[in-house]
């Protein structure tokens, strides 16, 4: 995985993580009526029926350039000290995009025009689906990296630290993500569908100090390495 690799795509089967969706809604243990609970469950189930989650990723060699780190041959340059620290020592980087799918955007717009509460709950469910698709993509990257002898960092998204959102258009272009999974970028660098994610995963020759256990790893539900008892950090 040290040179140009084919783009990988996936259509993961994922569900709404109810606890995570409730957290997105600001839930902190307050009582919920049976009526509201039933309504939310209906909306989460609708979310699972309507979303069409997908991901795409590709590995690029990494090189320092004026203004940041370049994903060679992609047109992507990552500025900022935080991503430089996160990728220090990386041999290459997997750029990824994941989405809850275009149907989620359409449904969210329809609900926003008719019922604000339903739109909020559906949106929280769709955010959870997008996050799960990202986890599935991340797990696929980790597995491919290990089969090639590399260790990975946690995924890092534009908007974290001082990595600006304005790198998103170049990541989407480098992955051909519009054609492959229907993700586009607005002039203000926001993703459409809104329930989409771009991120970067570093590939290293040595295990990472910050990855020593599967406990708390969001990739765990999708991780074949964990299931096989051959975790990515050994
Ligand atoms: S679940 Fe374990 S093996 Fe899989 S990516 Fe996470 S830390 Fe690595």
PDB file of C-alpha atoms and ligand atoms in Angstrom:
ATOM      1  CA  UNK A   1       0.000   0.000   0.000  1.00  0.00           C
ATOM      2  CA  UNK A   2       2.882   2.366  -0.600  1.00  0.00           C
ATOM      3  CA  UNK A   3       1.913   3.433  -4.138  1.00  0.00           C
ATOM      4  CA  UNK A   4      -1.249   4.082  -6.087  1.00  0.00           C
ATOM      5  CA  UNK A   5      -3.890   1.556  -5.215  1.00  0.00           C
ATOM      6  CA  UNK A   6      -7.327   0.982  -6.648  1.00  0.00           C
ATOM      7  CA  UNK A   7     -10.194   2.839  -5.055  1.00  0.00           C
ATOM      8  CA  UNK A   8     -12.106   0.576  -2.703  1.00  0.00           C
ATOM      9  CA  UNK A   9     -15.849   0.888  -2.229  1.00  0.00           C
ATOM     10  CA  UNK A  10     -18.317  -0.649   0.192  1.00  0.00           C
ATOM     11  CA  UNK A  11     -22.051  -0.710   0.910  1.00  0.00           C
ATOM     12  CA  UNK A  12     -22.060  -1.678   4.586  1.00  0.00           C
ATOM     13  CA  UNK A  13     -25.088  -3.052   6.348  1.00  0.00           C
ATOM     14  CA  UNK A  14     -25.406  -0.815   9.389  1.00  0.00           C
ATOM     15  CA  UNK A  15     -28.065   0.138  11.912  1.00  0.00           C
ATOM     16  CA  UNK A  16     -28.847   3.189  14.026  1.00  0.00           C
ATOM     17  CA  UNK A  17     -27.010   3.076  17.344  1.00  0.00           C
ATOM     18  CA  UNK A  18     -29.946   4.210  19.504  1.00  0.00           C
ATOM     19  CA  UNK A  19     -27.772   5.358  22.434  1.00  0.00           C
ATOM     20  CA  UNK A  20     -25.520   7.369  20.116  1.00  0.00           C
ATOM     21  CA  UNK A  21     -28.506   8.943  18.318  1.00  0.00           C
ATOM     22  CA  UNK A  22     -30.025   9.926  21.670  1.00  0.00           C
ATOM     23  CA  UNK A  23     -26.707  11.532  22.643  1.00  0.00           C
ATOM     24  CA  UNK A  24     -26.768  13.557  19.408  1.00  0.00           C
ATOM     25  CA  UNK A  25     -30.220  14.746  20.516  1.00  0.00           C
ATOM     26  CA  UNK A  26     -28.814  15.930  23.852  1.00  0.00           C
ATOM     27  CA  UNK A  27     -30.383  13.118  25.896  1.00  0.00           C
ATOM     28  CA  UNK A  28     -28.828  12.818  29.345  1.00  0.00           C
ATOM     29  CA  UNK A  29     -31.107  10.422  31.218  1.00  0.00           C
ATOM     30  CA  UNK A  30     -34.222  12.591  31.501  1.00  0.00           C
ATOM     31  CA  UNK A  31     -37.572  10.709  31.450  1.00  0.00           C
ATOM     32  CA  UNK A  32     -39.075  10.048  27.984  1.00  0.00           C
ATOM     33  CA  UNK A  33     -42.787   9.350  27.583  1.00  0.00           C
ATOM     34  CA  UNK A  34     -43.884   6.108  25.933  1.00  0.00           C
ATOM     35  CA  UNK A  35     -45.409   8.163  23.155  1.00  0.00           C
ATOM     36  CA  UNK A  36     -42.172  10.009  22.383  1.00  0.00           C
ATOM     37  CA  UNK A  37     -40.116   6.843  22.736  1.00  0.00           C
ATOM     38  CA  UNK A  38     -42.381   5.066  20.225  1.00  0.00           C
ATOM     39  CA  UNK A  39     -42.194   7.986  17.836  1.00  0.00           C
ATOM     40  CA  UNK A  40     -38.409   8.028  17.980  1.00  0.00           C
ATOM     41  CA  UNK A  41     -38.222   4.289  17.433  1.00  0.00           C
ATOM     42  CA  UNK A  42     -40.473   4.642  14.351  1.00  0.00           C
ATOM     43  CA  UNK A  43     -38.157   7.347  12.994  1.00  0.00           C
ATOM     44  CA  UNK A  44     -34.986   5.339  13.673  1.00  0.00           C
ATOM     45  CA  UNK A  45     -36.555   2.354  11.924  1.00  0.00           C
ATOM     46  CA  UNK A  46     -37.527   4.615   8.986  1.00  0.00           C
ATOM     47  CA  UNK A  47     -33.943   5.831   8.919  1.00  0.00           C
ATOM     48  CA  UNK A  48     -32.649   2.269   8.616  1.00  0.00           C
ATOM     49  CA  UNK A  49     -35.110   1.569   5.781  1.00  0.00           C
ATOM     50  CA  UNK A  50     -34.402   4.735   3.774  1.00  0.00           C
ATOM     51  CA  UNK A  51     -30.658   5.296   4.193  1.00  0.00           C
ATOM     52  CA  UNK A  52     -28.306   3.704   1.674  1.00  0.00           C
ATOM     53  CA  UNK A  53     -24.913   3.914   3.410  1.00  0.00           C
ATOM     54  CA  UNK A  54     -21.749   3.665   1.341  1.00  0.00           C
ATOM     55  CA  UNK A  55     -18.031   4.365   1.583  1.00  0.00           C
ATOM     56  CA  UNK A  56     -15.002   4.798  -0.611  1.00  0.00           C
ATOM     57  CA  UNK A  57     -11.294   4.971   0.231  1.00  0.00           C
ATOM     58  CA  UNK A  58      -7.930   5.076  -1.465  1.00  0.00           C
ATOM     59  CA  UNK A  59      -4.342   5.012  -0.221  1.00  0.00           C
ATOM     60  CA  UNK A  60      -1.880   7.724  -1.259  1.00  0.00           C
ATOM     61  CA  UNK A  61       1.843   8.106  -0.545  1.00  0.00           C
ATOM     62  CA  UNK A  62       2.549  11.033   1.770  1.00  0.00           C
ATOM     63  CA  UNK A  63       5.103  13.765   1.149  1.00  0.00           C
ATOM     64  CA  UNK A  64       5.927  17.084   2.846  1.00  0.00           C
ATOM     65  CA  UNK A  65       5.335  20.140   0.641  1.00  0.00           C
ATOM     66  CA  UNK A  66       5.165  23.884   1.142  1.00  0.00           C
ATOM     67  CA  UNK A  67       2.027  24.482   3.174  1.00  0.00           C
ATOM     68  CA  UNK A  68       1.553  21.013   4.603  1.00  0.00           C
ATOM     69  CA  UNK A  69       1.492  17.321   3.740  1.00  0.00           C
ATOM     70  CA  UNK A  70       0.606  16.206   0.229  1.00  0.00           C
ATOM     71  CA  UNK A  71      -1.245  13.046  -0.707  1.00  0.00           C
ATOM     72  CA  UNK A  72       0.910  12.443  -3.765  1.00  0.00           C
ATOM     73  CA  UNK A  73      -0.804  12.612  -7.128  1.00  0.00           C
ATOM     74  CA  UNK A  74      -4.178  13.493  -5.613  1.00  0.00           C
ATOM     75  CA  UNK A  75      -4.151  17.283  -5.423  1.00  0.00           C
ATOM     76  CA  UNK A  76      -4.842  17.033  -1.663  1.00  0.00           C
ATOM     77  CA  UNK A  77      -2.616  19.125   0.621  1.00  0.00           C
ATOM     78  CA  UNK A  78      -3.240  18.940   4.371  1.00  0.00           C
ATOM     79  CA  UNK A  79      -2.250  22.152   6.169  1.00  0.00           C
ATOM     80  CA  UNK A  80      -1.903  22.616   9.907  1.00  0.00           C
ATOM     81  CA  UNK A  81       0.200  21.460  12.794  1.00  0.00           C
ATOM     82  CA  UNK A  82      -2.377  19.043  14.274  1.00  0.00           C
ATOM     83  CA  UNK A  83      -2.629  16.753  11.240  1.00  0.00           C
ATOM     84  CA  UNK A  84       1.176  16.942  10.851  1.00  0.00           C
ATOM     85  CA  UNK A  85       1.513  15.687  14.433  1.00  0.00           C
ATOM     86  CA  UNK A  86      -1.148  13.005  13.895  1.00  0.00           C
ATOM     87  CA  UNK A  87       0.592  11.699  10.757  1.00  0.00           C
ATOM     88  CA  UNK A  88       4.191  12.124  11.941  1.00  0.00           C
ATOM     89  CA  UNK A  89       6.138   9.119  10.664  1.00  0.00           C
ATOM     90  CA  UNK A  90       3.331   7.867   8.397  1.00  0.00           C
ATOM     91  CA  UNK A  91       4.412   6.230   5.159  1.00  0.00           C
ATOM     92  CA  UNK A  92       1.086   6.784   3.411  1.00  0.00           C
ATOM     93  CA  UNK A  93      -2.466   7.872   4.102  1.00  0.00           C
ATOM     94  CA  UNK A  94      -5.874   6.408   3.347  1.00  0.00           C
ATOM     95  CA  UNK A  95      -8.329   9.153   2.399  1.00  0.00           C
ATOM     96  CA  UNK A  96     -11.930   8.084   2.926  1.00  0.00           C
ATOM     97  CA  UNK A  97     -15.486   9.309   2.485  1.00  0.00           C
ATOM     98  CA  UNK A  98     -18.600   7.697   3.927  1.00  0.00           C
ATOM     99  CA  UNK A  99     -22.253   8.662   3.745  1.00  0.00           C
ATOM    100  CA  UNK A 100     -25.741   7.745   4.922  1.00  0.00           C
ATOM    101  CA  UNK A 101     -26.725   8.217   1.283  1.00  0.00           C
ATOM    102  CA  UNK A 102     -28.742  10.558  -0.920  1.00  0.00           C
ATOM    103  CA  UNK A 103     -32.067   9.148   0.272  1.00  0.00           C
ATOM    104  CA  UNK A 104     -31.242  10.395   3.780  1.00  0.00           C
ATOM    105  CA  UNK A 105     -30.806  13.925   2.423  1.00  0.00           C
ATOM    106  CA  UNK A 106     -34.142  13.811   0.595  1.00  0.00           C
ATOM    107  CA  UNK A 107     -35.985  12.436   3.631  1.00  0.00           C
ATOM    108  CA  UNK A 108     -34.365  14.965   5.947  1.00  0.00           C
ATOM    109  CA  UNK A 109     -35.453  17.837   3.692  1.00  0.00           C
ATOM    110  CA  UNK A 110     -38.990  16.460   3.466  1.00  0.00           C
ATOM    111  CA  UNK A 111     -39.279  16.115   7.244  1.00  0.00           C
ATOM    112  CA  UNK A 112     -37.707  19.553   7.836  1.00  0.00           C
ATOM    113  CA  UNK A 113     -40.508  21.085   5.766  1.00  0.00           C
ATOM    114  CA  UNK A 114     -43.250  19.252   7.657  1.00  0.00           C
ATOM    115  CA  UNK A 115     -42.182  18.455  11.233  1.00  0.00           C
ATOM    116  CA  UNK A 116     -39.100  19.884  12.948  1.00  0.00           C
ATOM    117  CA  UNK A 117     -39.017  17.303  15.768  1.00  0.00           C
ATOM    118  CA  UNK A 118     -39.257  14.378  13.359  1.00  0.00           C
ATOM    119  CA  UNK A 119     -36.482  15.937  11.273  1.00  0.00           C
ATOM    120  CA  UNK A 120     -34.240  16.259  14.344  1.00  0.00           C
ATOM    121  CA  UNK A 121     -34.772  12.634  15.390  1.00  0.00           C
ATOM    122  CA  UNK A 122     -34.380  11.311  11.847  1.00  0.00           C
ATOM    123  CA  UNK A 123     -31.238  13.459  11.460  1.00  0.00           C
ATOM    124  CA  UNK A 124     -29.734  11.999  14.627  1.00  0.00           C
ATOM    125  CA  UNK A 125     -30.439   8.501  13.294  1.00  0.00           C
ATOM    126  CA  UNK A 126     -28.883   9.360   9.936  1.00  0.00           C
ATOM    127  CA  UNK A 127     -25.806  10.802  11.697  1.00  0.00           C
ATOM    128  CA  UNK A 128     -25.423   7.493  13.505  1.00  0.00           C
ATOM    129  CA  UNK A 129     -25.721   5.625  10.182  1.00  0.00           C
ATOM    130  CA  UNK A 130     -23.026   7.861   8.610  1.00  0.00           C
ATOM    131  CA  UNK A 131     -20.767   7.283  11.611  1.00  0.00           C
ATOM    132  CA  UNK A 132     -21.314   3.517  11.383  1.00  0.00           C
ATOM    133  CA  UNK A 133     -20.488   3.602   7.644  1.00  0.00           C
ATOM    134  CA  UNK A 134     -17.285   5.477   8.575  1.00  0.00           C
ATOM    135  CA  UNK A 135     -16.460   2.816  11.162  1.00  0.00           C
ATOM    136  CA  UNK A 136     -17.015   0.069   8.579  1.00  0.00           C
ATOM    137  CA  UNK A 137     -14.756   1.913   6.113  1.00  0.00           C
ATOM    138  CA  UNK A 138     -12.131   2.442   8.812  1.00  0.00           C
ATOM    139  CA  UNK A 139     -12.230  -1.269   9.679  1.00  0.00           C
ATOM    140  CA  UNK A 140     -11.696  -2.159   6.000  1.00  0.00           C
ATOM    141  CA  UNK A 141      -8.704   0.206   5.831  1.00  0.00           C
ATOM    142  CA  UNK A 142      -7.191  -1.234   9.016  1.00  0.00           C
ATOM    143  CA  UNK A 143      -7.584  -4.806   7.728  1.00  0.00           C
ATOM    144  CA  UNK A 144      -6.040  -4.001   4.348  1.00  0.00           C
ATOM    145  CA  UNK A 145      -3.212  -2.094   5.988  1.00  0.00           C
ATOM    146  CA  UNK A 146      -2.389  -5.004   8.314  1.00  0.00           C
ATOM    147  CA  UNK A 147      -2.415  -7.479   5.428  1.00  0.00           C
ATOM    148  CA  UNK A 148       0.202  -5.247   3.784  1.00  0.00           C
ATOM    149  CA  UNK A 149       2.269  -5.014   6.994  1.00  0.00           C
ATOM    150  CA  UNK A 150       1.199  -1.540   8.149  1.00  0.00           C
ATOM    151  CA  UNK A 151      -0.246  -0.180  11.365  1.00  0.00           C
ATOM    152  CA  UNK A 152      -2.872   2.564  11.418  1.00  0.00           C
ATOM    153  CA  UNK A 153      -3.729   5.720  13.323  1.00  0.00           C
ATOM    154  CA  UNK A 154      -7.199   6.757  14.423  1.00  0.00           C
ATOM    155  CA  UNK A 155      -9.127   8.479  11.660  1.00  0.00           C
ATOM    156  CA  UNK A 156      -8.875  12.248  11.543  1.00  0.00           C
ATOM    157  CA  UNK A 157     -11.485  14.444   9.839  1.00  0.00           C
ATOM    158  CA  UNK A 158     -11.343  17.955   8.358  1.00  0.00           C
ATOM    159  CA  UNK A 159     -12.621  20.325  11.019  1.00  0.00           C
ATOM    160  CA  UNK A 160     -10.641  18.598  13.806  1.00  0.00           C
ATOM    161  CA  UNK A 161      -7.905  20.734  15.336  1.00  0.00           C
ATOM    162  CA  UNK A 162      -6.536  23.210  12.791  1.00  0.00           C
ATOM    163  CA  UNK A 163      -7.267  21.042   9.714  1.00  0.00           C
ATOM    164  CA  UNK A 164      -9.737  23.215   7.786  1.00  0.00           C
ATOM    165  CA  UNK A 165     -12.951  22.070   6.133  1.00  0.00           C
ATOM    166  CA  UNK A 166     -11.693  23.531   2.873  1.00  0.00           C
ATOM    167  CA  UNK A 167      -9.649  20.366   2.206  1.00  0.00           C
ATOM    168  CA  UNK A 168     -12.927  18.476   1.735  1.00  0.00           C
ATOM    169  CA  UNK A 169     -13.431  19.345  -1.964  1.00  0.00           C
ATOM    170  CA  UNK A 170      -9.998  17.974  -2.889  1.00  0.00           C
ATOM    171  CA  UNK A 171     -10.590  14.768  -0.877  1.00  0.00           C
ATOM    172  CA  UNK A 172     -13.966  14.247  -2.580  1.00  0.00           C
ATOM    173  CA  UNK A 173     -12.334  14.819  -5.990  1.00  0.00           C
ATOM    174  CA  UNK A 174      -9.392  12.508  -5.243  1.00  0.00           C
ATOM    175  CA  UNK A 175     -11.796   9.708  -4.355  1.00  0.00           C
ATOM    176  CA  UNK A 176     -14.206  10.418  -7.217  1.00  0.00           C
ATOM    177  CA  UNK A 177     -16.724  10.293  -4.379  1.00  0.00           C
ATOM    178  CA  UNK A 178     -19.429  12.182  -6.277  1.00  0.00           C
ATOM    179  CA  UNK A 179     -19.638   9.543  -8.979  1.00  0.00           C
ATOM    180  CA  UNK A 180     -18.997   6.593  -6.697  1.00  0.00           C
ATOM    181  CA  UNK A 181     -21.147   7.301  -3.630  1.00  0.00           C
ATOM    182  CA  UNK A 182     -23.021  10.529  -4.458  1.00  0.00           C
ATOM    183  CA  UNK A 183     -21.139  12.890  -2.119  1.00  0.00           C
ATOM    184  CA  UNK A 184     -20.673  16.511  -3.249  1.00  0.00           C
ATOM    185  CA  UNK A 185     -19.338  19.657  -1.538  1.00  0.00           C
ATOM    186  CA  UNK A 186     -21.045  23.056  -1.271  1.00  0.00           C
ATOM    187  CA  UNK A 187     -19.192  26.328  -2.009  1.00  0.00           C
ATOM    188  CA  UNK A 188     -18.808  26.680   1.779  1.00  0.00           C
ATOM    189  CA  UNK A 189     -17.087  23.261   1.978  1.00  0.00           C
ATOM    190  CA  UNK A 190     -19.964  21.365   3.581  1.00  0.00           C
ATOM    191  CA  UNK A 191     -20.767  17.860   2.415  1.00  0.00           C
ATOM    192  CA  UNK A 192     -24.004  16.867   0.688  1.00  0.00           C
ATOM    193  CA  UNK A 193     -25.631  14.611   1.810  1.00  0.00           C
ATOM    194  CA  UNK A 194     -25.130  16.404   5.122  1.00  0.00           C
ATOM    195  CA  UNK A 195     -24.869  13.012   6.830  1.00  0.00           C
ATOM    196  CA  UNK A 196     -21.469  12.276   5.270  1.00  0.00           C
ATOM    197  CA  UNK A 197     -17.908  12.211   6.545  1.00  0.00           C
ATOM    198  CA  UNK A 198     -14.439  12.585   5.063  1.00  0.00           C
ATOM    199  CA  UNK A 199     -11.399  11.434   7.010  1.00  0.00           C
ATOM    200  CA  UNK A 200      -7.750  10.411   6.867  1.00  0.00           C
ATOM    201  CA  UNK A 201      -6.087   7.325   8.333  1.00  0.00           C
ATOM    202  CA  UNK A 202      -2.280   7.188   8.542  1.00  0.00           C
ATOM    203  CA  UNK A 203      -0.332   4.017   7.672  1.00  0.00           C
ATOM    204  CA  UNK A 204       2.839   3.398   9.676  1.00  0.00           C
ATOM    205  CA  UNK A 205       5.645   0.846   9.791  1.00  0.00           C
ATOM    206  CA  UNK A 206       5.390   0.505  13.571  1.00  0.00           C
ATOM    207  CA  UNK A 207       2.420   0.027  15.930  1.00  0.00           C
ATOM    208  CA  UNK A 208       0.933   3.210  17.336  1.00  0.00           C
ATOM    209  CA  UNK A 209       1.254   3.969  21.018  1.00  0.00           C
ATOM    210  CA  UNK A 210      -2.369   5.178  21.083  1.00  0.00           C
ATOM    211  CA  UNK A 211      -3.807   1.900  19.762  1.00  0.00           C
ATOM    212  CA  UNK A 212      -3.182  -0.917  22.206  1.00  0.00           C
ATOM    213  CA  UNK A 213      -6.641  -2.365  22.831  1.00  0.00           C
ATOM    214  CA  UNK A 214      -9.953  -3.031  21.076  1.00  0.00           C
ATOM    215  CA  UNK A 215     -11.826  -1.628  24.083  1.00  0.00           C
ATOM    216  CA  UNK A 216     -13.621   1.518  23.036  1.00  0.00           C
ATOM    217  CA  UNK A 217     -12.676   1.181  19.362  1.00  0.00           C
ATOM    218  CA  UNK A 218     -15.575   2.325  17.193  1.00  0.00           C
ATOM    219  CA  UNK A 219     -14.500  -0.061  14.401  1.00  0.00           C
ATOM    220  CA  UNK A 220     -15.092  -3.092  16.623  1.00  0.00           C
ATOM    221  CA  UNK A 221     -18.525  -4.118  15.240  1.00  0.00           C
ATOM    222  CA  UNK A 222     -17.077  -4.276  11.701  1.00  0.00           C
ATOM    223  CA  UNK A 223     -13.553  -5.446  12.458  1.00  0.00           C
ATOM    224  CA  UNK A 224     -12.580  -8.876  11.124  1.00  0.00           C
ATOM    225  CA  UNK A 225      -9.151  -8.619  12.760  1.00  0.00           C
ATOM    226  CA  UNK A 226     -10.747  -8.448  16.199  1.00  0.00           C
ATOM    227  CA  UNK A 227     -13.066 -11.348  15.347  1.00  0.00           C
ATOM    228  CA  UNK A 228     -10.088 -13.419  14.168  1.00  0.00           C
ATOM    229  CA  UNK A 229      -8.153 -12.655  17.362  1.00  0.00           C
ATOM    230  CA  UNK A 230      -5.402 -10.911  15.379  1.00  0.00           C
ATOM    231  CA  UNK A 231      -5.837  -7.269  16.415  1.00  0.00           C
ATOM    232  CA  UNK A 232      -4.328  -4.446  14.416  1.00  0.00           C
ATOM    233  CA  UNK A 233      -1.903  -3.326  17.134  1.00  0.00           C
ATOM    234  CA  UNK A 234       0.126  -6.567  17.342  1.00  0.00           C
TER     235      UNK A 234
HETATM  236  S1  LIG B   1     -11.437  -3.375  16.888  1.00  0.00           S
HETATM  237 FE1  LIG B   1      -9.373  -3.828  17.658  1.00  0.00          FE
HETATM  238  S2  LIG B   1      -8.345  -4.813  15.919  1.00  0.00           S
HETATM  239 FE2  LIG B   1     -10.127  -3.758  15.108  1.00  0.00          FE
HETATM  240  S3  LIG B   1      -9.398  -1.712  14.460  1.00  0.00           S
HETATM  241 FE3  LIG B   1     -10.180  -1.526  16.552  1.00  0.00          FE
HETATM  242  S4  LIG B   1      -8.366  -1.794  17.873  1.00  0.00           S
HETATM  243 FE4  LIG B   1      -7.839  -2.621  15.814  1.00  0.00          FE
END
